[in-house]
Short mmCIF file of C-alpha atoms and ligand atoms in Angstrom, two decimals:
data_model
loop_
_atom_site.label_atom_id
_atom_site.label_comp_id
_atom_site.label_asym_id
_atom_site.label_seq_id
_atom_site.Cartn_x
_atom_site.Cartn_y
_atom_site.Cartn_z
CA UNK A 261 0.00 0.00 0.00
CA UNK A 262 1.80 3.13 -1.37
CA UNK A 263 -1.36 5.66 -0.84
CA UNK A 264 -3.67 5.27 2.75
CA UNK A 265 -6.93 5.24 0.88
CA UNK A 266 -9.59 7.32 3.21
CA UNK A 267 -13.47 7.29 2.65
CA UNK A 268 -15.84 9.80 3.68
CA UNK A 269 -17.04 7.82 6.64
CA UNK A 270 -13.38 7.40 8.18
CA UNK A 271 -13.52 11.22 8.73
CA UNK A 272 -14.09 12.14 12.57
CA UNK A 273 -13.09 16.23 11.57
CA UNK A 274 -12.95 17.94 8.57
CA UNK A 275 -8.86 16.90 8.96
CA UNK A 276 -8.98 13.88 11.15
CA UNK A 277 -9.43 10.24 10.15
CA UNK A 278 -9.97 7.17 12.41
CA UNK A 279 -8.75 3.85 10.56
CA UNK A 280 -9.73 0.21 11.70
CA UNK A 281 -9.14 -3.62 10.04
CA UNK A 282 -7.38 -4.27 7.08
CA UNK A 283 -5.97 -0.49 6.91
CA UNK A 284 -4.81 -0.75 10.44
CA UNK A 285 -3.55 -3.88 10.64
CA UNK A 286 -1.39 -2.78 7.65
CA UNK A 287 0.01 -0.07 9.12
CA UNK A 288 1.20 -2.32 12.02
CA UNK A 289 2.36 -5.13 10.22
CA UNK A 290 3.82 -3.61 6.79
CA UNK A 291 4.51 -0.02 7.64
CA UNK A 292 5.73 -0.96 11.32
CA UNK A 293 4.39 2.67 11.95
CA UNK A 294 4.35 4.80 15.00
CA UNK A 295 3.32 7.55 16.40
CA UNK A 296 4.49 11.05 14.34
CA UNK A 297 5.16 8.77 11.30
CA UNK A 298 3.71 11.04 8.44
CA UNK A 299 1.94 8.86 5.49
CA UNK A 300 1.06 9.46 2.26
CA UNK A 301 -3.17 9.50 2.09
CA UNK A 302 -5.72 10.50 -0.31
CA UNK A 303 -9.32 10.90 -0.39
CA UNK A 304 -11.64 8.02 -2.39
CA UNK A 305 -12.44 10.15 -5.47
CA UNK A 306 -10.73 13.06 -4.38
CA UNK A 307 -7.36 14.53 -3.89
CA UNK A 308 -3.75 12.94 -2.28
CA UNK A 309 -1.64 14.53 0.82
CA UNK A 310 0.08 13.59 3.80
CA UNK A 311 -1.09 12.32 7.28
CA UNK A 312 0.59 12.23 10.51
CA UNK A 313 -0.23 9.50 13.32
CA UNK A 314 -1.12 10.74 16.39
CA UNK A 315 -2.73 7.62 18.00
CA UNK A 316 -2.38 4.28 17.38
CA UNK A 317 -2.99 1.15 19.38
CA UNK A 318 -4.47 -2.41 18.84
CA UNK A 319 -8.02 -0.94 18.43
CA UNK A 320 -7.35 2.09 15.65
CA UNK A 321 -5.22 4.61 14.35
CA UNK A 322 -5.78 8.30 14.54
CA UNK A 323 -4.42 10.34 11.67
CA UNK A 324 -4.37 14.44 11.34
CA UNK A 325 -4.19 15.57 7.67
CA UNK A 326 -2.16 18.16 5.86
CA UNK A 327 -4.07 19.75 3.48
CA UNK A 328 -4.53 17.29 0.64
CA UNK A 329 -4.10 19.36 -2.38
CA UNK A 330 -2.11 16.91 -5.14
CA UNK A 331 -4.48 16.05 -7.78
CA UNK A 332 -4.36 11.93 -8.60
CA UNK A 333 -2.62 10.89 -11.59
CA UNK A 334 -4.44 11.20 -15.00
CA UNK A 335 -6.17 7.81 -16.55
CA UNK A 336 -5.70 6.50 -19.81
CA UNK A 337 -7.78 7.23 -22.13
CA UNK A 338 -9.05 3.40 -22.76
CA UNK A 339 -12.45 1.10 -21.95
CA UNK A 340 -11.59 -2.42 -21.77
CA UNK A 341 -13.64 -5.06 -22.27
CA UNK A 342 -12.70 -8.10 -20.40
CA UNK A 343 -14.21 -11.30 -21.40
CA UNK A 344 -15.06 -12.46 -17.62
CA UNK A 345 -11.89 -14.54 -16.17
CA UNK A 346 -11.93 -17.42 -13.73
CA UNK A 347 -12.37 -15.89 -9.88
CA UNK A 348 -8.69 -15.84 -8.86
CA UNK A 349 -7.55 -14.43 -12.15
CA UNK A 350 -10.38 -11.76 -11.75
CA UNK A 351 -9.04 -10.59 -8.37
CA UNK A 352 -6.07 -9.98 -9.80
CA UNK A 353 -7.12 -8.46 -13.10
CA UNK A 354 -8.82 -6.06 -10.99
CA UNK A 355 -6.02 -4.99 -9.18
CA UNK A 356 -3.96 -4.64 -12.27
CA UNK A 357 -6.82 -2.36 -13.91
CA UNK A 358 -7.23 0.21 -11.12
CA UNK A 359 -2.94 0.21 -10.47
CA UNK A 360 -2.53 0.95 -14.24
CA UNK A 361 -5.22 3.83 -14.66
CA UNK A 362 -7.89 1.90 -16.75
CA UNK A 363 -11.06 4.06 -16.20
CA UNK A 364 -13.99 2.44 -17.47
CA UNK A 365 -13.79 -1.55 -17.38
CA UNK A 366 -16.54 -3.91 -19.32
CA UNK A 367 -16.25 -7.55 -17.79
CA UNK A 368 -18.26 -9.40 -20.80
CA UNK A 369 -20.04 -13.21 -21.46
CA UNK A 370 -18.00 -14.93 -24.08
CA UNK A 371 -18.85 -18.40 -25.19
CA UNK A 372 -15.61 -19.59 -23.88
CA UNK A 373 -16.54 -18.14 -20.18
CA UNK A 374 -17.48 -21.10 -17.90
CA UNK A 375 -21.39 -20.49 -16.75
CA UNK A 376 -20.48 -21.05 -13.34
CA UNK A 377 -18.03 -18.01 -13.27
CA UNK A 378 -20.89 -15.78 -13.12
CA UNK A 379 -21.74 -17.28 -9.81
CA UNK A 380 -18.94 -15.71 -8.15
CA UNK A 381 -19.11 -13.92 -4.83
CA UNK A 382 -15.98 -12.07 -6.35
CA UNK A 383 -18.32 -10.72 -8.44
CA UNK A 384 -20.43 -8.57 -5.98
CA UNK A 385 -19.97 -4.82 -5.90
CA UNK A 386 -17.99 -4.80 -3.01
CA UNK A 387 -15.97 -7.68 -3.72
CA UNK A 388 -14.61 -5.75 -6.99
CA UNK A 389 -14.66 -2.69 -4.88
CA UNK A 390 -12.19 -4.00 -2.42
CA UNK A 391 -9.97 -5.56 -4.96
CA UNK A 392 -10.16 -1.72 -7.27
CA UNK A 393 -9.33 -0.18 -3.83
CA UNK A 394 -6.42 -2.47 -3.31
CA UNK A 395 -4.92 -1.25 -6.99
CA UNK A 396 -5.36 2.05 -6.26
CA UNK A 397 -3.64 1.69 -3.07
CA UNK A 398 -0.79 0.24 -5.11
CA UNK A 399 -0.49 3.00 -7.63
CA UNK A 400 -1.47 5.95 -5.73
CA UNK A 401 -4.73 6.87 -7.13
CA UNK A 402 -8.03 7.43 -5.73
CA UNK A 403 -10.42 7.19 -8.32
CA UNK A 404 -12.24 4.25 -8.91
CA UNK A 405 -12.63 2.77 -12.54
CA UNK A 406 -16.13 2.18 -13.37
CA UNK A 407 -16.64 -1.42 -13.56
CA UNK A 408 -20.25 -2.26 -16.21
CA UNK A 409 -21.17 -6.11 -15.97
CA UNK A 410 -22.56 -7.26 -19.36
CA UNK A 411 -23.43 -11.12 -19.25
CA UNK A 412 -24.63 -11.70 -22.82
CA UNK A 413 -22.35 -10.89 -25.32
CA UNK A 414 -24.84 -10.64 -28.59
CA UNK A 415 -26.69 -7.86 -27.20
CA UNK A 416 -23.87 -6.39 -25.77
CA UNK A 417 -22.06 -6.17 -29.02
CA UNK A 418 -24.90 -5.53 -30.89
CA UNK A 419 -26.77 -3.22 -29.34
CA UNK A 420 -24.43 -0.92 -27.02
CA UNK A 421 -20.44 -1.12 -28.34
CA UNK A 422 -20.87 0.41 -31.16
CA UNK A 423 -21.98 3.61 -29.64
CA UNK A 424 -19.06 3.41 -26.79
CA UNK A 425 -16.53 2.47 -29.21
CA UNK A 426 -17.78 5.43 -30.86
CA UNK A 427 -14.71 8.12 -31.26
CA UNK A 428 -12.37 5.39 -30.38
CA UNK A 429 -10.20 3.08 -32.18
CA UNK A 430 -10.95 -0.23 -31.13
CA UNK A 431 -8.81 -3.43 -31.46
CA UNK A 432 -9.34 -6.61 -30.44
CA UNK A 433 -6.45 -8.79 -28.78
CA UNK A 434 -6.77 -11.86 -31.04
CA UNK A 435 -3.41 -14.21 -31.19
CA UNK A 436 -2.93 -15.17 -34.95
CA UNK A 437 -2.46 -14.11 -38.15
CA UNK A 438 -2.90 -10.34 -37.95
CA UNK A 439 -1.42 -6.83 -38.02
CA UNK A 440 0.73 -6.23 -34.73
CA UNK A 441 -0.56 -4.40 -31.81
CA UNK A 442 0.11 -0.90 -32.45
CA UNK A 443 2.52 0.98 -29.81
CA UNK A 444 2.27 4.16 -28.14
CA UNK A 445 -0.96 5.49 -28.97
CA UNK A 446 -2.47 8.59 -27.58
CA UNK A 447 -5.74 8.12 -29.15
CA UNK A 448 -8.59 7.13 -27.50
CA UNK A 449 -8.69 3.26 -27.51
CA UNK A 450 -11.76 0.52 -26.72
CA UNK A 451 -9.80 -2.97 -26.62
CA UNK A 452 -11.54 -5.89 -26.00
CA UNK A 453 -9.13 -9.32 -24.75
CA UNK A 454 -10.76 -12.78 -24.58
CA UNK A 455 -11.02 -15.76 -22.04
CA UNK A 456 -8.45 -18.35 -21.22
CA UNK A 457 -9.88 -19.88 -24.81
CA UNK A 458 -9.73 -17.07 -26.60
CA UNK A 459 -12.78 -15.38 -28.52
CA UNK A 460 -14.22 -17.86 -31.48
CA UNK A 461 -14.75 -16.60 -35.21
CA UNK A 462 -18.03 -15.93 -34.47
CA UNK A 463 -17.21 -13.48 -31.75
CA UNK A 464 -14.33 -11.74 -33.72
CA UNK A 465 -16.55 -11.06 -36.27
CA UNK A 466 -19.32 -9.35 -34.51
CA UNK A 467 -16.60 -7.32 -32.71
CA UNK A 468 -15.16 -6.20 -35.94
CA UNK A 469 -19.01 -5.82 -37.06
CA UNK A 470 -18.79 -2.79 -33.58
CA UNK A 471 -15.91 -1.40 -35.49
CA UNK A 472 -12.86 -3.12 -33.66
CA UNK A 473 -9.90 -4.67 -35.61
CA UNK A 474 -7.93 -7.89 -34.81
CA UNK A 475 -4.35 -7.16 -33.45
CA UNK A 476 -1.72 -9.41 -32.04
CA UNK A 477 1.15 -9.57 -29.80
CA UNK A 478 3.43 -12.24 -31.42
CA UNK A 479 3.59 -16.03 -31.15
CA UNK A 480 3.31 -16.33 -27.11
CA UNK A 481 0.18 -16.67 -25.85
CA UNK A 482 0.03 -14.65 -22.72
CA UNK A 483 -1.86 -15.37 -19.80
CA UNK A 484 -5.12 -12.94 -19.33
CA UNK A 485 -3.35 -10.83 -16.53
CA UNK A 486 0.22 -10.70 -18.36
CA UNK A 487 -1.70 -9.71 -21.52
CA UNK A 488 -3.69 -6.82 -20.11
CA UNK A 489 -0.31 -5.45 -18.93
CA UNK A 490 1.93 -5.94 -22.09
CA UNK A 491 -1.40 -4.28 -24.25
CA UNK A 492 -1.57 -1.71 -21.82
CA UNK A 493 2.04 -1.17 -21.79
CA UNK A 494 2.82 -1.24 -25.50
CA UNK A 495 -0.79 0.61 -26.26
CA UNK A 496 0.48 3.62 -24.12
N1 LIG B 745 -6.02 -20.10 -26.81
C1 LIG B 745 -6.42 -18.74 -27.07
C2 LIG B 745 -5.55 -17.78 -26.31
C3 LIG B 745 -6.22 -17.17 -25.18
S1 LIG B 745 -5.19 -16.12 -24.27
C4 LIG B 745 -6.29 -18.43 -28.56
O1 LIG B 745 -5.49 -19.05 -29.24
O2 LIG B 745 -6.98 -17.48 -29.01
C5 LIG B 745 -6.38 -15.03 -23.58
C6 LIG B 745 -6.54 -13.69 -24.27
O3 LIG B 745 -5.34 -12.93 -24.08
C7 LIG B 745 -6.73 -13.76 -25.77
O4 LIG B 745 -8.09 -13.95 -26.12
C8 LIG B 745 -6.21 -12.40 -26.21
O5 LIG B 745 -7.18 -11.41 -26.04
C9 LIG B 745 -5.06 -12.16 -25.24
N2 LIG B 745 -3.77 -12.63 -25.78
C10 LIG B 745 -2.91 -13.50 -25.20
N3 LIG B 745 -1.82 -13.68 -25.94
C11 LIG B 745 -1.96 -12.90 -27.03
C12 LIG B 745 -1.16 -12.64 -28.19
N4 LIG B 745 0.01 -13.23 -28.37
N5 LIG B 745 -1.64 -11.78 -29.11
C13 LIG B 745 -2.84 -11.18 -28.95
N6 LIG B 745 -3.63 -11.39 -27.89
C14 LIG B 745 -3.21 -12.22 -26.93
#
């Protein structure tokens, strides 16, 4: 954790925050922090500054905040559409999205998704809210992606990418016999990447049908969390 994240609700003053659990038992345990340590916090959705301890114990922390007046880091300008991954894979998928400034994240039905993925408790709101927060934490950011659920992938496609891939250039990570990924692009991108077994023809071509095109990343086929961070990487 390289940014104490703070919600509204942790606030006792205007420039005081009590912190229990997982944040607390961090600062103990990682941070071995005392009393007069000054950390580096930020404000869910808001802005990042620095904190000093003033109590701390086995029951909660008590920070006093500097003014936090450092604006979080900019976002890139991408949606990604995630075909959903198994549960441990998402967990970390989600981490890696919020820590690498992803803003707006579509996790997608695909027919190579197992049905029984979808039953995930992962899945909740604040399951993928914790695991965001965690990324965030990592990066030093504090604003959460948007995360849009879309189980059925016909309707999805057909009805609603094309107007948010609208404006965009959109690509679809598709291993085989097409143009390479582009690299360093500062246009606005929608890219979609596929399950563990990959997107079939069918699915390629009603992407392409939304206006995305089939790019590649070479001969190695990359794991689902390896490949959203060499796109990301080589897209920006
Ligand atoms: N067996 C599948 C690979 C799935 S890998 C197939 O042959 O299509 C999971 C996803 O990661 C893919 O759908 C794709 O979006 C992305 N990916 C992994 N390796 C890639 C590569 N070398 N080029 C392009 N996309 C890749």
């Amino acid at each position: 954790m390289n940014l104490l994240l703070l919600e509204a609700a942790d606030l006792i003053a205007s420039d005081r925050a009590r912190l229990q659990g997982r944040r607390l038992r961090h600062l103990h345990e990682v941070h071995r922090a005392g009393v007069g340590d000054s950390l580096r916090v930020g404000l869910l959705e808001g802005r990042m500054g620095l904190a000093q301890i003033v109590h701390l114990d086995e029951t909660c922390a008590e920070l006093v905040l500097q003014p936090l007046d450092q604006p979080p880091p900019a976002k890139l300008p991408i949606t990604l559409l995630l075909a959903l991954p198994r549960p441990k894979m998402l967990k970390r998928v989600l981490q890696t999205v919020a820590s690498m400034g992803v803003p707006r994240l579509v996790l997608m039905g695909s027919y190579r998704v197992e049905k029984s993925f979808w039953q995930t408790p992962f899945l909740s709101p604040e399951a993928i809210r914790e695991q965001l927060i965690l990324g965030l934490e990592q990066a030093r950011d504090t604003v959460l992606p948007e995360v849009r659920i879309e189980r059925y992938f016909k309707p999805f496609v057909e009805d609603r990418l094309p107007a948010l891939a609208q404006g965009t250039q959109g690509l679809i990570a598709h291993p085989g016999d097409y143009p390479p990924c582009p690299r360093a692009l500062n246009t606005p991108l929608t890219l979609a990447i596929g399950p563990e077994g990959g997107w079939i023809p069918y699915e390629v071509e009603q992407l392409q049908r939304a206006g995305l095109a089939p790019v590649q990343l070479g001969e190695r086929i990359l794991r689902v969390e390896t490949a959203v961070t060499a796109l990301l990487a080589r897209l920006f």
